[in-house]
mmCIF file of C-alpha atoms in Angstrom:
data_model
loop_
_atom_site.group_PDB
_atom_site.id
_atom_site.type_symbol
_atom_site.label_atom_id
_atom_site.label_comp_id
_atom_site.label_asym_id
_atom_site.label_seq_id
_atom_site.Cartn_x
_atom_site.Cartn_y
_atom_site.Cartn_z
ATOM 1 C CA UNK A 920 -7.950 3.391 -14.917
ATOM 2 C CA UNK A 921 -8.940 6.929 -14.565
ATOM 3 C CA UNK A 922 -8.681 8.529 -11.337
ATOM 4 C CA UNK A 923 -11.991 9.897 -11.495
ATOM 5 C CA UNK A 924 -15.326 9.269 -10.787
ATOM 6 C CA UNK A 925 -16.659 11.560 -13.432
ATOM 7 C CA UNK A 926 -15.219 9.505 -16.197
ATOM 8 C CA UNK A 927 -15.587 5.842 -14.071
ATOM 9 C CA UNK A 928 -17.951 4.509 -11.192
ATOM 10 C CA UNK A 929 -15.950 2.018 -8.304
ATOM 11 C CA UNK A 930 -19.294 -0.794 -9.647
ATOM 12 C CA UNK A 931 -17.856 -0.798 -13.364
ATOM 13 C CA UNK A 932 -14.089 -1.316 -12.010
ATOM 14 C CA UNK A 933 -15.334 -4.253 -9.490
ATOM 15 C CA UNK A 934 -17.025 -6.221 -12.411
ATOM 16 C CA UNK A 935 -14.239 -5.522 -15.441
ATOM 17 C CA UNK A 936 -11.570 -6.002 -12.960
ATOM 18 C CA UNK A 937 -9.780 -9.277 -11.741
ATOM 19 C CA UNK A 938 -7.178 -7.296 -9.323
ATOM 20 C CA UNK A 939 -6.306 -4.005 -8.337
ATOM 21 C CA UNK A 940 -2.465 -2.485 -7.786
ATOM 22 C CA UNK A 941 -3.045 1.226 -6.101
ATOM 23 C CA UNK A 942 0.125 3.101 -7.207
ATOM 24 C CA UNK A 943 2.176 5.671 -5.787
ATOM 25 C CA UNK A 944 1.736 9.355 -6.561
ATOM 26 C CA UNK A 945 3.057 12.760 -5.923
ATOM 27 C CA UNK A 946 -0.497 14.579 -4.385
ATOM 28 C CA UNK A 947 -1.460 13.083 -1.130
ATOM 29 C CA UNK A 948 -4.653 11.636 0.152
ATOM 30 C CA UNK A 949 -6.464 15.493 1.479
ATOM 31 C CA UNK A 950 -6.617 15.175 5.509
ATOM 32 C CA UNK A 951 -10.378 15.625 5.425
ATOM 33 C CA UNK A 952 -10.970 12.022 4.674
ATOM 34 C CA UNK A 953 -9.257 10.852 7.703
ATOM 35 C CA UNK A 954 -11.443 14.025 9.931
ATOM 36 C CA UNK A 955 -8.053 16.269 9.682
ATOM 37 C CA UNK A 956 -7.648 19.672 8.556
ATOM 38 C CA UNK A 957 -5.559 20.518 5.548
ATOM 39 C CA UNK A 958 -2.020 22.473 6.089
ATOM 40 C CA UNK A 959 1.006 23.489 3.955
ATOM 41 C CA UNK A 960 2.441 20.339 5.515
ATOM 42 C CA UNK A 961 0.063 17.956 3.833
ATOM 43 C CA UNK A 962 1.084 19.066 0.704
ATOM 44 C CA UNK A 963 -0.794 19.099 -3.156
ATOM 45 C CA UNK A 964 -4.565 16.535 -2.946
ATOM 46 C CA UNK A 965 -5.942 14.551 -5.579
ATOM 47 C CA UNK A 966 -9.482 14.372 -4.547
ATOM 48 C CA UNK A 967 -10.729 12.781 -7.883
ATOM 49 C CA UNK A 968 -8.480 9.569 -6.950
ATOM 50 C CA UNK A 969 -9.695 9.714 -3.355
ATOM 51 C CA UNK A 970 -13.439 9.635 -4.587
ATOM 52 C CA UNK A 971 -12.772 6.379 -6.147
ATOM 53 C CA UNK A 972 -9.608 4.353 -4.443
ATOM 54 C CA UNK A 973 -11.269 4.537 -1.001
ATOM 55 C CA UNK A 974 -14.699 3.548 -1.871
ATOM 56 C CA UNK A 975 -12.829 0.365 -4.607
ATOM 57 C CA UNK A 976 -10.792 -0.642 -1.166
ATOM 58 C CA UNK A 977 -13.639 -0.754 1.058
ATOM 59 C CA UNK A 978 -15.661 -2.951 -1.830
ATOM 60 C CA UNK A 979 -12.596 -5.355 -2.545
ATOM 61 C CA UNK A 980 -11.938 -6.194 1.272
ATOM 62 C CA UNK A 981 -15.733 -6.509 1.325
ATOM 63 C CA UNK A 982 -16.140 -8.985 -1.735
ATOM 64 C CA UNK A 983 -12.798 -10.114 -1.243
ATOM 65 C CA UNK A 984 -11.271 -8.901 -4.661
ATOM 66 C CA UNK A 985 -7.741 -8.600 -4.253
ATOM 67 C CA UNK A 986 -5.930 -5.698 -4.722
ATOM 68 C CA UNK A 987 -2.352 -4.249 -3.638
ATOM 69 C CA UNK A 988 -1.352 -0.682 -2.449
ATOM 70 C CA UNK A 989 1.669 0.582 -3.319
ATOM 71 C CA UNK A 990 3.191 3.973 -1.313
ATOM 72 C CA UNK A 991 -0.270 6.317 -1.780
ATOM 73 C CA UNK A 992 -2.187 2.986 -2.798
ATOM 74 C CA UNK A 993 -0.599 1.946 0.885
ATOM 75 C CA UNK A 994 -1.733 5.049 2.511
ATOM 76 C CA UNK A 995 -5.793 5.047 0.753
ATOM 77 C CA UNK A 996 -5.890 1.255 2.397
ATOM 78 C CA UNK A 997 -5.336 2.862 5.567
ATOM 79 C CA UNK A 998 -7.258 5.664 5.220
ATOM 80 C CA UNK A 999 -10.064 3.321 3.703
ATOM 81 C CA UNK A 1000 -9.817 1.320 6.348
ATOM 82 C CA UNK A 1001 -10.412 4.076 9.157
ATOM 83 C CA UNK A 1002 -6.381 5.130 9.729
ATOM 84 C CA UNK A 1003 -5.352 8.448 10.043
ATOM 85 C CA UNK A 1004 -1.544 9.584 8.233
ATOM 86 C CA UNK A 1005 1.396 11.503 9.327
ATOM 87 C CA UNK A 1006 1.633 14.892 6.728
ATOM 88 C CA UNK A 1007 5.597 14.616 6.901
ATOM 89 C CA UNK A 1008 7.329 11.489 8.449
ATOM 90 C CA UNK A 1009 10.727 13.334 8.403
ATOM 91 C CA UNK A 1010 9.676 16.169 10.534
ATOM 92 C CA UNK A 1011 9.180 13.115 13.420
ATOM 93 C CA UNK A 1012 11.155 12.948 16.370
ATOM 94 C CA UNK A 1013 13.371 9.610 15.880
ATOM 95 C CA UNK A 1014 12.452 8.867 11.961
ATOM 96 C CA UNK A 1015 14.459 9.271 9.249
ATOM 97 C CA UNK A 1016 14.347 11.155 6.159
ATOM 98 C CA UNK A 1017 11.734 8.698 3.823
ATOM 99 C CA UNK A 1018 11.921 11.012 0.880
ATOM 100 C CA UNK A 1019 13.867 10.254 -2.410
ATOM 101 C CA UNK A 1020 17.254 12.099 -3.234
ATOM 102 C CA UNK A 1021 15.800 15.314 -5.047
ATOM 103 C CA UNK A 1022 18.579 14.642 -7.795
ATOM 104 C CA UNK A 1023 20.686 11.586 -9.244
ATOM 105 C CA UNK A 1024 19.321 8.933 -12.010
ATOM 106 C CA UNK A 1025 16.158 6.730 -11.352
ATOM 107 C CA UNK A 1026 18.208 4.270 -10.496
ATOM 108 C CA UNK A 1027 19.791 6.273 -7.651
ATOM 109 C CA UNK A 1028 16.417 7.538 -6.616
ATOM 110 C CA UNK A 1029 14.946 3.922 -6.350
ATOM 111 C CA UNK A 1030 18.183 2.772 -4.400
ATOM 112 C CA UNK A 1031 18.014 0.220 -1.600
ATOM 113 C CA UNK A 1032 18.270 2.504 1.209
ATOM 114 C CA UNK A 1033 16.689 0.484 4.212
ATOM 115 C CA UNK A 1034 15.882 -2.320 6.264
ATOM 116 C CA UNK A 1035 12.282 -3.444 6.483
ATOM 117 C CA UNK A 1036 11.776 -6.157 9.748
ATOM 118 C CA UNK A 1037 8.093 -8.002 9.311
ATOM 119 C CA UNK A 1038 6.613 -9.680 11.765
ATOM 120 C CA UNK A 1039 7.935 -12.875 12.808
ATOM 121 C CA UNK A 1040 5.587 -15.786 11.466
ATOM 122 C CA UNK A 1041 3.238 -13.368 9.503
ATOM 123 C CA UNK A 1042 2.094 -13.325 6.423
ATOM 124 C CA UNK A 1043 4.979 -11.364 4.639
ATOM 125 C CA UNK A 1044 7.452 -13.451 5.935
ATOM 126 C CA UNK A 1045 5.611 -16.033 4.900
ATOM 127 C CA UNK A 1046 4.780 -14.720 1.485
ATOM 128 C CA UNK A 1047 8.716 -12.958 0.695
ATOM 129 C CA UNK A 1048 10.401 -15.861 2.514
ATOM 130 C CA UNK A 1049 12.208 -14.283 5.039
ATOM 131 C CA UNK A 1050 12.179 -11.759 8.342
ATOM 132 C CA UNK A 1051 14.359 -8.706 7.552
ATOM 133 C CA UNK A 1052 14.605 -7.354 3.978
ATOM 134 C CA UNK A 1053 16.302 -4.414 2.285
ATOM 135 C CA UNK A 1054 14.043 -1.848 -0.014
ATOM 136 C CA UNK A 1055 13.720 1.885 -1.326
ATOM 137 C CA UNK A 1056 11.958 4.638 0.304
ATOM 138 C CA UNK A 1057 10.258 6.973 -1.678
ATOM 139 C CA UNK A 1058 7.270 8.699 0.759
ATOM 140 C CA UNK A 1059 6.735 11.859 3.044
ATOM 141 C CA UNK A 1060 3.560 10.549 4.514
ATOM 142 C CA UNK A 1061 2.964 7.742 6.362
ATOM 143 C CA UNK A 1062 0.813 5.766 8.886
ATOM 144 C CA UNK A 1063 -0.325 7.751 12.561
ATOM 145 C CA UNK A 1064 -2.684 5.615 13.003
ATOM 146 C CA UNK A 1065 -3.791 2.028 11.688
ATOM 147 C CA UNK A 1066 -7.403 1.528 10.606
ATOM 148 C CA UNK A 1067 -9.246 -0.946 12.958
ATOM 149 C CA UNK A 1068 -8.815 -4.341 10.675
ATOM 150 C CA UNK A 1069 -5.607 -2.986 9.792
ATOM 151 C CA UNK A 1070 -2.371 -5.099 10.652
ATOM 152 C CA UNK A 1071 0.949 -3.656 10.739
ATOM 153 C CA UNK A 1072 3.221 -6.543 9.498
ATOM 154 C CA UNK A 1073 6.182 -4.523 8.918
ATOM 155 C CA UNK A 1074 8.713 -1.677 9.852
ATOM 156 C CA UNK A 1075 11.237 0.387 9.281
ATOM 157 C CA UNK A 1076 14.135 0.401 11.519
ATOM 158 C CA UNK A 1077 12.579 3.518 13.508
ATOM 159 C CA UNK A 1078 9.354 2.421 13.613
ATOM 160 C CA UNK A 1079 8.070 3.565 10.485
ATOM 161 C CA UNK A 1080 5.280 1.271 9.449
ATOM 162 C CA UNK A 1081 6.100 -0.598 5.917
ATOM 163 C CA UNK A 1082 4.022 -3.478 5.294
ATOM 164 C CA UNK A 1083 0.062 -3.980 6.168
ATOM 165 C CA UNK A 1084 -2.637 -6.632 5.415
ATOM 166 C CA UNK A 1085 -6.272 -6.199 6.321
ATOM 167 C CA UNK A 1086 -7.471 -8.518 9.050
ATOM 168 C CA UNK A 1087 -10.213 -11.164 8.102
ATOM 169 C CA UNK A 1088 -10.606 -9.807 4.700
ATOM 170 C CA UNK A 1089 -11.311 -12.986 2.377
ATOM 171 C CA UNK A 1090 -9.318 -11.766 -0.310
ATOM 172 C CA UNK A 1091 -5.523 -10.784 -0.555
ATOM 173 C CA UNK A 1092 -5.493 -7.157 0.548
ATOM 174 C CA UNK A 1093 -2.390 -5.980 1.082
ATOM 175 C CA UNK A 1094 0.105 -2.764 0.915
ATOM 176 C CA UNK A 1095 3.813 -2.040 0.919
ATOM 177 C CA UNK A 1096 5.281 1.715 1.505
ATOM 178 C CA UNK A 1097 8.045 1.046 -0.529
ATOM 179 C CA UNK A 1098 7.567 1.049 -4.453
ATOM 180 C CA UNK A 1099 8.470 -3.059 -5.326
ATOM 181 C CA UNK A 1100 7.158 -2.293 -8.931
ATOM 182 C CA UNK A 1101 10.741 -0.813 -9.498
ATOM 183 C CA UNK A 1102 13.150 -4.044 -10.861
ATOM 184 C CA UNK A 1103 10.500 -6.081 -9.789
ATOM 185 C CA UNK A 1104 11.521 -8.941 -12.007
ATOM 186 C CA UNK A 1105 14.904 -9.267 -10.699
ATOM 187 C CA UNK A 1106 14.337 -8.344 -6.859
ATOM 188 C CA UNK A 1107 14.171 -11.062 -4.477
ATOM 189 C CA UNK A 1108 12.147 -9.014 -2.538
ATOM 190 C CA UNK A 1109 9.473 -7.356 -5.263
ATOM 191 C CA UNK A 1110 9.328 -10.987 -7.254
ATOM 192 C CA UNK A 1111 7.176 -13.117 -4.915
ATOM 193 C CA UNK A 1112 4.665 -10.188 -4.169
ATOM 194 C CA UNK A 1113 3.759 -9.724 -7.676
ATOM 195 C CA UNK A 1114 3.480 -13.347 -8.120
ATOM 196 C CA UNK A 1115 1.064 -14.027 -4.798
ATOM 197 C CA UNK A 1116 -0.905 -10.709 -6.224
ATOM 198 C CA UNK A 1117 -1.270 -12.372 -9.890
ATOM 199 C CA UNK A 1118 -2.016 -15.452 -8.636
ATOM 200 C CA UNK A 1119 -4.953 -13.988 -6.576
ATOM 201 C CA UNK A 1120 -6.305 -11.597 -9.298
ATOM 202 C CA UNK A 1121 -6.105 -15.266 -11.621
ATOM 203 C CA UNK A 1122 -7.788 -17.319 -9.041
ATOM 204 C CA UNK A 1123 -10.739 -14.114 -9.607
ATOM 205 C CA UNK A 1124 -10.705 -14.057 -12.931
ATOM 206 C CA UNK A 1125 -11.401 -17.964 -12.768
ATOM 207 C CA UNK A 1126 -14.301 -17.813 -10.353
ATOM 208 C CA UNK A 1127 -11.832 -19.302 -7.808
ATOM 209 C CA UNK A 1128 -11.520 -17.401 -3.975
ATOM 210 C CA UNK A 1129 -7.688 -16.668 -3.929
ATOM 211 C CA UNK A 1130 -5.342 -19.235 -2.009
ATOM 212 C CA UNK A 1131 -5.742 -18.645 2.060
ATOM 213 C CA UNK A 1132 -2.649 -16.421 2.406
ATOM 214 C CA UNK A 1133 -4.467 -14.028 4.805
ATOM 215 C CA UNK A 1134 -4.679 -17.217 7.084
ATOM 216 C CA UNK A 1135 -1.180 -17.792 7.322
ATOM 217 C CA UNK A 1136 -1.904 -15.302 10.804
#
């Protein structure tokens, strides 16, 4: 889909769309659409892709289209939403270093480098089948502060929110900080989140509302 809304309006995605996965990306979401002012911290904008994600996140959780964010795609659902983001997790008192290794392969890069607790009887336990898991960590920015409707469902080990869904939205709307796309065939972890998220966008393409997972809360 292209990133801007020169070439693309958020109405003609919403009708020639069943589903929506916001990827990750190296220019941030610019600090102005979450009332902040811009600093060498923040680091290179894409304001073309914030002129159409946010507006496409606020319609799906409205209509209930599904969609799911992925590292920035996490980060627009917050900022959608109302939340406000950290320019540089790392420089955090307490938090570890998110960033990926600045050399090695792609498969060193996307390593399994931490733990990921969700919250106990919520709907990514529910949906990945079980209460601590291990995935990569590939982000600077992350979440100061959740959106009102938005639920933190899961962390890193210092506190480092991983894992959201949007509350009452009658859709699946959800977003991961880590990148699952990477092996997601094969990872125990990646596997049932693509599957919930293709189920949903089939149930849309079929006319159907997606199965309650949202309710599982």
């Amino acid at each position: 889909i292209p990133a801007d809304p020169r070439d693309v309006s958020v109405e003609e995605l919403l009708e020639i769309c069943d589903g929506f996965l916001l990827t990750g990306g190296a220019p941030n979401v610019h600090p102005e659409e979450y009332g902040e002012e811009p600093t060498e911290a923040h680091g290179a904008f894409d304001r073309c892709r914030d002129k159409v994600t946010l507006p496409l996140v606020r319609a799906c959780v409205e209509r209930g289209q599904p969609f799911l964010g992925v590292c920035r795609g996490f980060q627009e659902v917050n900022v959608a939403m109302g939340g406000t983001l950290w320019p540089e997790i790392r420089e955090l008192p307490g938090r570890m270093n998110h960033r990926m290794p600045p050399n090695g392969t792609i498969d060193e890069k996307f390593a399994i480098r931490h733990k990921v607790a969700f919250t106990e009887g919520g709907v990514f336990e529910a949906l990945i089948g079980a209460r601590e898991v291990m995935t990569n960590t590939l982000h600077g920015q992350g979440i100061k502060e959740p959106g009102p409707r938005v639920v933190i469902d899961g962390e890193a080990g210092d506190g480092t929110p991983e894992a959201i869904y949007i509350k009452d939205a009658p859709g699946f709307a959800l977003a991961v900080q880590w990148h699952p796309e990477y092996n997601a065939a094969a990872d125990p972890v990646s596997r049932p989140l693509f599957e919930a998220f293709g189920a949903a966008a089939a149930a849309w393409s079929q006319g159907r509302r997606p199965a309650p997972l949202l309710k599982a809360v």
